[in-house]
mmCIF file of C-alpha atoms in Angstrom:
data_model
loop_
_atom_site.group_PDB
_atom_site.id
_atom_site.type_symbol
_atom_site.label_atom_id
_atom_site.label_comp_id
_atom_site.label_asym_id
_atom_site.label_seq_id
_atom_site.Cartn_x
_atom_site.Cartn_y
_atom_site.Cartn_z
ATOM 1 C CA UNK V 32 -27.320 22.678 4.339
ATOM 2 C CA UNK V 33 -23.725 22.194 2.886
ATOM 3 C CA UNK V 34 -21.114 23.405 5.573
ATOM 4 C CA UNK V 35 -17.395 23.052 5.919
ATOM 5 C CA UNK V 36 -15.622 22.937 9.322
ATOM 6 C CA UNK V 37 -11.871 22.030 8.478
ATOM 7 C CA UNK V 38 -9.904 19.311 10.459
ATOM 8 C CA UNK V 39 -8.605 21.558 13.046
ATOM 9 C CA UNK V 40 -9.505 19.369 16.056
ATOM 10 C CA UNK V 41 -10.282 15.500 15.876
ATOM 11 C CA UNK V 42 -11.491 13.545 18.440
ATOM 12 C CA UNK V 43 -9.163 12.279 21.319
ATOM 13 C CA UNK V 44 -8.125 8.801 19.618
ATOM 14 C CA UNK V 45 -8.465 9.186 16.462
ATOM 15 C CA UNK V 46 -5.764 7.288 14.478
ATOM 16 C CA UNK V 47 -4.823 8.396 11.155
ATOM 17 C CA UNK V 48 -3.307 5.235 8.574
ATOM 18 C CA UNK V 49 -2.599 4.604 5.052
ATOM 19 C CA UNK V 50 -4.331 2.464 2.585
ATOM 20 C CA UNK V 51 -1.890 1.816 0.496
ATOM 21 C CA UNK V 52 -4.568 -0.431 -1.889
ATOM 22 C CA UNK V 53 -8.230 -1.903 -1.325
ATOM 23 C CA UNK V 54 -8.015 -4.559 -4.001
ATOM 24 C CA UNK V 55 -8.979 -7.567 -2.485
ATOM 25 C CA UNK V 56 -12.201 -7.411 -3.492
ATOM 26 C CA UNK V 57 -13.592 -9.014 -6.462
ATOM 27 C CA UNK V 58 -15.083 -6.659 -9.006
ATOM 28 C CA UNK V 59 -12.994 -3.599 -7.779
ATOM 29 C CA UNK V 60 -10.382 -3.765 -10.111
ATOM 30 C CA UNK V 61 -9.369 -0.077 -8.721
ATOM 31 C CA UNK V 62 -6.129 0.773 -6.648
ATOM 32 C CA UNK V 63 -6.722 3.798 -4.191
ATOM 33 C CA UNK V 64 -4.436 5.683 -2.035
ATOM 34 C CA UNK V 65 -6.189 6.719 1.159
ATOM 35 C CA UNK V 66 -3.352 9.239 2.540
ATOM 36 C CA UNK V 67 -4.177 10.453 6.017
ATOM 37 C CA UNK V 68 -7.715 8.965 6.312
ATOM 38 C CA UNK V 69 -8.633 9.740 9.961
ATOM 39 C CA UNK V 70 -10.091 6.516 11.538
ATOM 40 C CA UNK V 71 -12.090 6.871 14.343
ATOM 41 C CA UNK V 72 -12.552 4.487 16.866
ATOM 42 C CA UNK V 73 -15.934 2.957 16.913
ATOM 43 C CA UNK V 74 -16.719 4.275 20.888
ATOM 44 C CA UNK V 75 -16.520 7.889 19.821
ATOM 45 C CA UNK V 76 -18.242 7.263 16.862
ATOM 46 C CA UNK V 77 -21.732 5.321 18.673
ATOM 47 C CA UNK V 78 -21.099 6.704 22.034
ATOM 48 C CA UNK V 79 -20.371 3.479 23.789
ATOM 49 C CA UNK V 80 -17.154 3.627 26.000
ATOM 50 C CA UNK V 81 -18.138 0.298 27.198
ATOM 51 C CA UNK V 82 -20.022 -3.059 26.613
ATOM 52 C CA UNK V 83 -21.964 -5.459 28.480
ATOM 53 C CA UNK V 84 -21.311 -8.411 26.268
ATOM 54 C CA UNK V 85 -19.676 -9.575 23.060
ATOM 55 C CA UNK V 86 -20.683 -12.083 20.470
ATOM 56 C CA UNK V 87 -18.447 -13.307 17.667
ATOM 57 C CA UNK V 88 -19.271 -14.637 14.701
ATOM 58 C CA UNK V 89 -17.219 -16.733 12.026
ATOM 59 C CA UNK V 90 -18.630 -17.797 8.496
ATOM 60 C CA UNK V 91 -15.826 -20.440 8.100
ATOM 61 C CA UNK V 92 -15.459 -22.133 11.423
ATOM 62 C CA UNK V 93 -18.693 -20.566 12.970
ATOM 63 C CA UNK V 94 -21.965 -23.330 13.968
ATOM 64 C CA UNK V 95 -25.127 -21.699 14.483
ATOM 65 C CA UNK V 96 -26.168 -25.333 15.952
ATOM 66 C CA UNK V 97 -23.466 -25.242 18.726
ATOM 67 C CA UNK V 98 -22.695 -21.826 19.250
ATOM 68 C CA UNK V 99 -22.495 -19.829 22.327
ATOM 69 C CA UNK V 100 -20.923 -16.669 20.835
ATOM 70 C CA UNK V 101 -17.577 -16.544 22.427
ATOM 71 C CA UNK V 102 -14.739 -16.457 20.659
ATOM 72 C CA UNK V 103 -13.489 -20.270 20.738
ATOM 73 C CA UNK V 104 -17.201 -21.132 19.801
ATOM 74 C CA UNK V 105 -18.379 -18.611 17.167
ATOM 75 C CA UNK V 106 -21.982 -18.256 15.565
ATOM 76 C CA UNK V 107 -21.592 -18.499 11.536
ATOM 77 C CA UNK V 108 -24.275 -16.262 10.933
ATOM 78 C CA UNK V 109 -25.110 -12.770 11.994
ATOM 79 C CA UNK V 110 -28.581 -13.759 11.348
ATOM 80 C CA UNK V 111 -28.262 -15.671 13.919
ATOM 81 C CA UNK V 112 -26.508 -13.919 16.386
ATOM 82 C CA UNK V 113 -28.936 -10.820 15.911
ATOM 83 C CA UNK V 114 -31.325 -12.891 17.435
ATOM 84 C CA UNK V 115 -29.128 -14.248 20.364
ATOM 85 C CA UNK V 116 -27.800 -10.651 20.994
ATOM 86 C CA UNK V 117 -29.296 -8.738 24.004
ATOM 87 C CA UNK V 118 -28.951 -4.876 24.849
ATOM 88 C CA UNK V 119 -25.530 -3.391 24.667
ATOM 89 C CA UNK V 120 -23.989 -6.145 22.953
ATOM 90 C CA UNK V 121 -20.848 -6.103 20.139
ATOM 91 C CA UNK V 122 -21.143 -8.680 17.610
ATOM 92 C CA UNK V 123 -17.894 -8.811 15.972
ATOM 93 C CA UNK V 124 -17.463 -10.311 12.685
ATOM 94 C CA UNK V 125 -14.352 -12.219 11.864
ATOM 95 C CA UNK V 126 -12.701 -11.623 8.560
ATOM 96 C CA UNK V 127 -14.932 -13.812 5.318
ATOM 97 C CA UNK V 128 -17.959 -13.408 2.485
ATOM 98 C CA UNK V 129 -21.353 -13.305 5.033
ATOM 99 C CA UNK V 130 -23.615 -14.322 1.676
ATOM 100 C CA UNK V 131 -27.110 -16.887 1.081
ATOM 101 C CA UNK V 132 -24.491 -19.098 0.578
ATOM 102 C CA UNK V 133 -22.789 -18.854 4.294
ATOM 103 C CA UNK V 134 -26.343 -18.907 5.660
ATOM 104 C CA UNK V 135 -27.292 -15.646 6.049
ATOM 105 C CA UNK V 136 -31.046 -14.171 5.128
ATOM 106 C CA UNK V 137 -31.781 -10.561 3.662
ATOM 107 C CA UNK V 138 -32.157 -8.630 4.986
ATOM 108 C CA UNK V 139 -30.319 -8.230 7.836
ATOM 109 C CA UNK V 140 -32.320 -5.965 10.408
ATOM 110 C CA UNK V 141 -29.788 -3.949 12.759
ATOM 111 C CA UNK V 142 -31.115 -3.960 16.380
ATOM 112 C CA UNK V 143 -31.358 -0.935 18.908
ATOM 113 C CA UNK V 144 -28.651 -0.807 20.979
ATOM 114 C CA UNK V 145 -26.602 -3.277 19.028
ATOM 115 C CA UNK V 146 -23.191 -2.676 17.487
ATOM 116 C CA UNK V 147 -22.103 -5.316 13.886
ATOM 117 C CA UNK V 148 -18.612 -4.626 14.017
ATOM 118 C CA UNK V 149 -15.621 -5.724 11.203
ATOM 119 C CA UNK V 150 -12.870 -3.982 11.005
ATOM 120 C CA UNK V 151 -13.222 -0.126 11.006
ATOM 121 C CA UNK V 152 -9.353 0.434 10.437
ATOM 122 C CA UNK V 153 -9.727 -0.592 7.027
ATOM 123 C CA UNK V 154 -13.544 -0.007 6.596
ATOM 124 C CA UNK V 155 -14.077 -3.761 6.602
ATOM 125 C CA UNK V 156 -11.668 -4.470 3.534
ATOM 126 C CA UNK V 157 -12.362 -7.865 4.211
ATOM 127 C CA UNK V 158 -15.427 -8.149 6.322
ATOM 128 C CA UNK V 159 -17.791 -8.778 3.146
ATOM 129 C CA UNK V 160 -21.691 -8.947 3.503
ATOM 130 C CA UNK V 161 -22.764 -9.919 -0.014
ATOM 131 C CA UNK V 162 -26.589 -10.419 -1.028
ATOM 132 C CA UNK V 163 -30.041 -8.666 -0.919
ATOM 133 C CA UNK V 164 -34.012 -9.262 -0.009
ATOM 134 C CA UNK V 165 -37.228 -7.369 -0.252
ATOM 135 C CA UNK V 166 -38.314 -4.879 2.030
ATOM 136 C CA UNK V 167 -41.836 -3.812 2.150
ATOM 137 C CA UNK V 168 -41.215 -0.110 3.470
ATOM 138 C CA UNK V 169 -44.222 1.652 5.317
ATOM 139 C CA UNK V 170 -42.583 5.354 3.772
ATOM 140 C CA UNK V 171 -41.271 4.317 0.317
ATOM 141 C CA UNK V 172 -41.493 1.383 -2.276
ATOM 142 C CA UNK V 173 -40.879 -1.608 -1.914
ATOM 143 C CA UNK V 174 -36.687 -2.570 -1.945
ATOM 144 C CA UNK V 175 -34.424 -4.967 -2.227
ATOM 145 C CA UNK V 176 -31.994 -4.060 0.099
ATOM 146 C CA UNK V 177 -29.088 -5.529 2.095
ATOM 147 C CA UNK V 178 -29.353 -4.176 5.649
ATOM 148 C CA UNK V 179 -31.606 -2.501 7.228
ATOM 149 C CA UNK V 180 -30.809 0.321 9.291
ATOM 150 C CA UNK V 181 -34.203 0.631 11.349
ATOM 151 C CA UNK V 182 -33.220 0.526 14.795
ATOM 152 C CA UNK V 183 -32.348 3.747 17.213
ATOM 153 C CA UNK V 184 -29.033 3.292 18.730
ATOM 154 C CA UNK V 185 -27.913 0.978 16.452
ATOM 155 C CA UNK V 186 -24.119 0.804 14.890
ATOM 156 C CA UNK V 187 -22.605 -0.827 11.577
ATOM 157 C CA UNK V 188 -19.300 -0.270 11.964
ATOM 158 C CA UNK V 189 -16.133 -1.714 10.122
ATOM 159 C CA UNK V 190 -17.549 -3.823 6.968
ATOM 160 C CA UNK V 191 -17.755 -3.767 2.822
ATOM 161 C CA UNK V 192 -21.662 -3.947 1.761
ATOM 162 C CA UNK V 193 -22.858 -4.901 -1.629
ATOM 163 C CA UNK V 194 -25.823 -5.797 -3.263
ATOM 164 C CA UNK V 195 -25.585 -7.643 -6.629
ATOM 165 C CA UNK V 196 -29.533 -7.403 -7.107
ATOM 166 C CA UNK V 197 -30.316 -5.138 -10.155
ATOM 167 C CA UNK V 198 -32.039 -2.920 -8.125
ATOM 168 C CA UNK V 199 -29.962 -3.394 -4.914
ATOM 169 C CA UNK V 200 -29.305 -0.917 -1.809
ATOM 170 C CA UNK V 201 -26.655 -1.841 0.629
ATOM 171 C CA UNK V 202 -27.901 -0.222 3.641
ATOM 172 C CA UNK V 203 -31.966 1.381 3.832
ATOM 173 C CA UNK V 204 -32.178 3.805 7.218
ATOM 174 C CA UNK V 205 -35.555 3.506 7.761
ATOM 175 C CA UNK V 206 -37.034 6.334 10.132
ATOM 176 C CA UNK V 207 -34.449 5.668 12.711
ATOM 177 C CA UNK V 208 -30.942 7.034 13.789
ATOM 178 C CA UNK V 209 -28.214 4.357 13.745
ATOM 179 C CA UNK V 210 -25.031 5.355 13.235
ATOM 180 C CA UNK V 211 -22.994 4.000 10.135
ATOM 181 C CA UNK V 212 -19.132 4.593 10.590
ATOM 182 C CA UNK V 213 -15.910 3.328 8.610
ATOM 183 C CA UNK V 214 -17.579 1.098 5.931
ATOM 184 C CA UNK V 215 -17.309 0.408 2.678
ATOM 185 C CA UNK V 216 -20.351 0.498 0.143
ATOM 186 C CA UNK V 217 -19.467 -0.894 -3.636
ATOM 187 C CA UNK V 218 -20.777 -2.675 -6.450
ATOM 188 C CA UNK V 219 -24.714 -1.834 -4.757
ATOM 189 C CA UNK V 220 -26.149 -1.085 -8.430
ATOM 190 C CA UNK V 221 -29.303 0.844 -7.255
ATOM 191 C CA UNK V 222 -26.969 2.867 -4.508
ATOM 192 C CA UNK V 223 -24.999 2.198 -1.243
ATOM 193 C CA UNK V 224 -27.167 3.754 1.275
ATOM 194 C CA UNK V 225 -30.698 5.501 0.878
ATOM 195 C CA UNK V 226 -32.638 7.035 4.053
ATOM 196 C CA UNK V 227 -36.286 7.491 4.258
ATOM 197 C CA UNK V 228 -38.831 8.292 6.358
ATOM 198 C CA UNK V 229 -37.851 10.889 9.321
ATOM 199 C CA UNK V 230 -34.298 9.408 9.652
ATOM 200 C CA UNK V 231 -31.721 11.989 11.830
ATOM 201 C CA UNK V 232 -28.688 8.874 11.185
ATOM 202 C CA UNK V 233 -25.300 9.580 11.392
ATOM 203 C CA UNK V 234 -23.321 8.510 8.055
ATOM 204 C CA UNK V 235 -19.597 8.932 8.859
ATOM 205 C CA UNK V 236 -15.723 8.387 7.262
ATOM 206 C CA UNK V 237 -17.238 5.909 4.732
ATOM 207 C CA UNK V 238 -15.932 5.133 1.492
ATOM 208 C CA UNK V 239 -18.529 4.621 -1.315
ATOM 209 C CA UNK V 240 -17.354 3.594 -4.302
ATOM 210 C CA UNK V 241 -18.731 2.209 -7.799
ATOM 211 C CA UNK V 242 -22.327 2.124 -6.790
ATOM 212 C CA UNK V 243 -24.652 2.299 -9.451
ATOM 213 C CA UNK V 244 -27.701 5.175 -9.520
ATOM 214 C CA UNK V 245 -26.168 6.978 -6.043
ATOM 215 C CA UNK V 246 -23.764 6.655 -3.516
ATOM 216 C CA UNK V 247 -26.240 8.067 -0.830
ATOM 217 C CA UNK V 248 -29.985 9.149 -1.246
ATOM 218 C CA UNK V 249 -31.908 11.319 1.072
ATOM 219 C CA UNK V 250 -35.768 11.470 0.853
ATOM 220 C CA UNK V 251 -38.936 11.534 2.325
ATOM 221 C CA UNK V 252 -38.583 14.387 5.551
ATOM 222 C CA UNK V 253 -34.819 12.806 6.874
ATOM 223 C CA UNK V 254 -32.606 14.566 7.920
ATOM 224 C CA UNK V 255 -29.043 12.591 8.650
ATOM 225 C CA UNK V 256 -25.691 13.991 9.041
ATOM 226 C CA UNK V 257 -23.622 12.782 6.921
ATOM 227 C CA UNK V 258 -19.762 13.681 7.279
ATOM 228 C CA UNK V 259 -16.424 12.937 6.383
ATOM 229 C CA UNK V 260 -17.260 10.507 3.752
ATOM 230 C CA UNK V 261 -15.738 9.885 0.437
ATOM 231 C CA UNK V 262 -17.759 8.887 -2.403
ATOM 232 C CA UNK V 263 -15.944 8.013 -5.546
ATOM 233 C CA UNK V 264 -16.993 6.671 -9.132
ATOM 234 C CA UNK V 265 -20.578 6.940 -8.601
ATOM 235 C CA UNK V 266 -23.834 7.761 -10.581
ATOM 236 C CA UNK V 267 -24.831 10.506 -8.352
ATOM 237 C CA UNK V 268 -22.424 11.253 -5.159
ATOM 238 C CA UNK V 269 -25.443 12.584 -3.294
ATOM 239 C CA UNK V 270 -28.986 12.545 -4.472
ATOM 240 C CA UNK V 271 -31.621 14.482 -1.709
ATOM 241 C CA UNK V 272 -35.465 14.640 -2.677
ATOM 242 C CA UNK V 273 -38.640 15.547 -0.944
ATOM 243 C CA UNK V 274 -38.380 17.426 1.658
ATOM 244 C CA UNK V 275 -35.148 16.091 3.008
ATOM 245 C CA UNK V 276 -32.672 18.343 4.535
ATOM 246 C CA UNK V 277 -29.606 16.297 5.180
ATOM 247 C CA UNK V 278 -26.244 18.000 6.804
ATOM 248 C CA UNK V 279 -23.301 17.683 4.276
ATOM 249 C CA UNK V 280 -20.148 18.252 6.026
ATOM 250 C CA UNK V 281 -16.686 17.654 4.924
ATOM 251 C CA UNK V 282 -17.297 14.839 2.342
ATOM 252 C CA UNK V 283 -15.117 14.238 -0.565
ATOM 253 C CA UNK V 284 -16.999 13.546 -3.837
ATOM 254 C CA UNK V 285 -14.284 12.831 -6.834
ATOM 255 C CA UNK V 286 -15.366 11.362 -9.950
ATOM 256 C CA UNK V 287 -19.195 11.187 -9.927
ATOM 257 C CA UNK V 288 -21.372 11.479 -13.179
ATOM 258 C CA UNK V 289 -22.824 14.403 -10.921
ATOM 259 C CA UNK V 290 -21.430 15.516 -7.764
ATOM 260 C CA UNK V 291 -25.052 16.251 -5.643
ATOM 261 C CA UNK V 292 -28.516 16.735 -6.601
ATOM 262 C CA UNK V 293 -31.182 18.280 -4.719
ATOM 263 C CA UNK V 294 -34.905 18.448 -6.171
ATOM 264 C CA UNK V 295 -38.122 18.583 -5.073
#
């Protein structure tokens, strides 16, 4: 169902900025102006107003070895701090590449009740988690993908995803509802995000941009929300199939091969 509410109200906090350029990344080669993008603030996005704990991570100065997760003593790896993370946690990623290279292994599996935070002002413009695994899915074929998104109650909030594999996903929702707010998903040359399964995500005020087959695919019986996005230079803006029944709302799709597709 394709709807269209306006921006008469926005939720208390919301900040609105401007992006003058996102060029810092290699590959991008693209200047954008982002006038009046309303950011929203990460609590009103996941519906957490507070936080038990925090755990910081660093993939310059971080050791997984001697870490304890506060600030002065960061983890370098949020493989690692996935696993040291308990309930109602923020991991918050400094600035950096989070690659093979750094020490990280694909994919990265988002936990329940876990926020991986960058920086959702600038929907992680340099917050950078590069690289891509198999996935064996139980609804779909097999993927390589760079996160997965499998987790109720889960956030990914604030960072730039791409996966260089040729037949790379940034982000797989696999029969869950995480949210995914204020990101950035480019150069992912199979598509930035595709949810399977009976996934009711929320996809939110991301930018996806230069991804190859589709910016965001819908299949299997999901049904996410996905809102406020923009989704530039892509194969496909939106691609749904099967009997998915996403909820389009307010995106802005500019200079796709083809806007949205629905079969099946």
């Amino acid at each position: 169902m394709i709807q269209s509410t306006g921006h008469g109200c926005l939720p208390h906090g919301t900040r609105w900025v401007i992006l003058a350029s996102i060029t810092s990344l290699a590959g991008w080669g693209h200047a954008i102006a982002l006038a009046q993008t309303p950011v929203v603030p990460s609590s009103a996005l996941t519906g957490n107003t507070r936080t038990t704990s925090m755990l910081h991570v660093n993939p310059i100065r971080g050791n997984d070895a001697t870490a304890d997760g506060s600030d002065r003593a960061p983890f370098k790896t949020i493989t690692r701090a996935l696993e040291a993370a308990s309930p109602n946690t923020v991991i918050q990623l400094a600035p950096g590449t989070y690659s093979t290279s750094t020490g990280e292994t694909f994919p990265i599996a988002l936990k329940p009740r876990i926020t991986l935070q960058g920086n959702p002002e600038t929907r992680g413009q340099q917050v950078v988690i590069r690289g891509g695994g198999a996935f064996f899915s139980p609804s779909s074929a097999q993927q390589n993908i760079t996160i997965l998104g499998g987790a109720n109650q889960a956030s990914l909030v604030g960072v730039t995803i791409t996966n260089p594999n040729p037949n790379g996903y940034g982000l797989q929702i696999e029969s869950s509802s995480p949210t995914i707010a204020n990101n950035t998903f480019t150069n992912n040359n199979r598509g930035g995000i595709v949810v399977v399964g009976s996934s009711t995500s929320t996809i939110r005020n991301n930018f996806f941009y230069q991804n190859g087959e589709t910016g965001i695919r819908v299949q299997g019986s999901a049904q996410p929300t996905v809102q406020e996005n923009i989704v530039e230079q892509n194969g496909v803006g939106v691609f749904v199939d099967s009997t998915a029944a996403p909820r389009l709302l307010d995106n802005r799709m500019t200079q796709n091969k083809t806007g949205v597709v629905v079969q099946g």
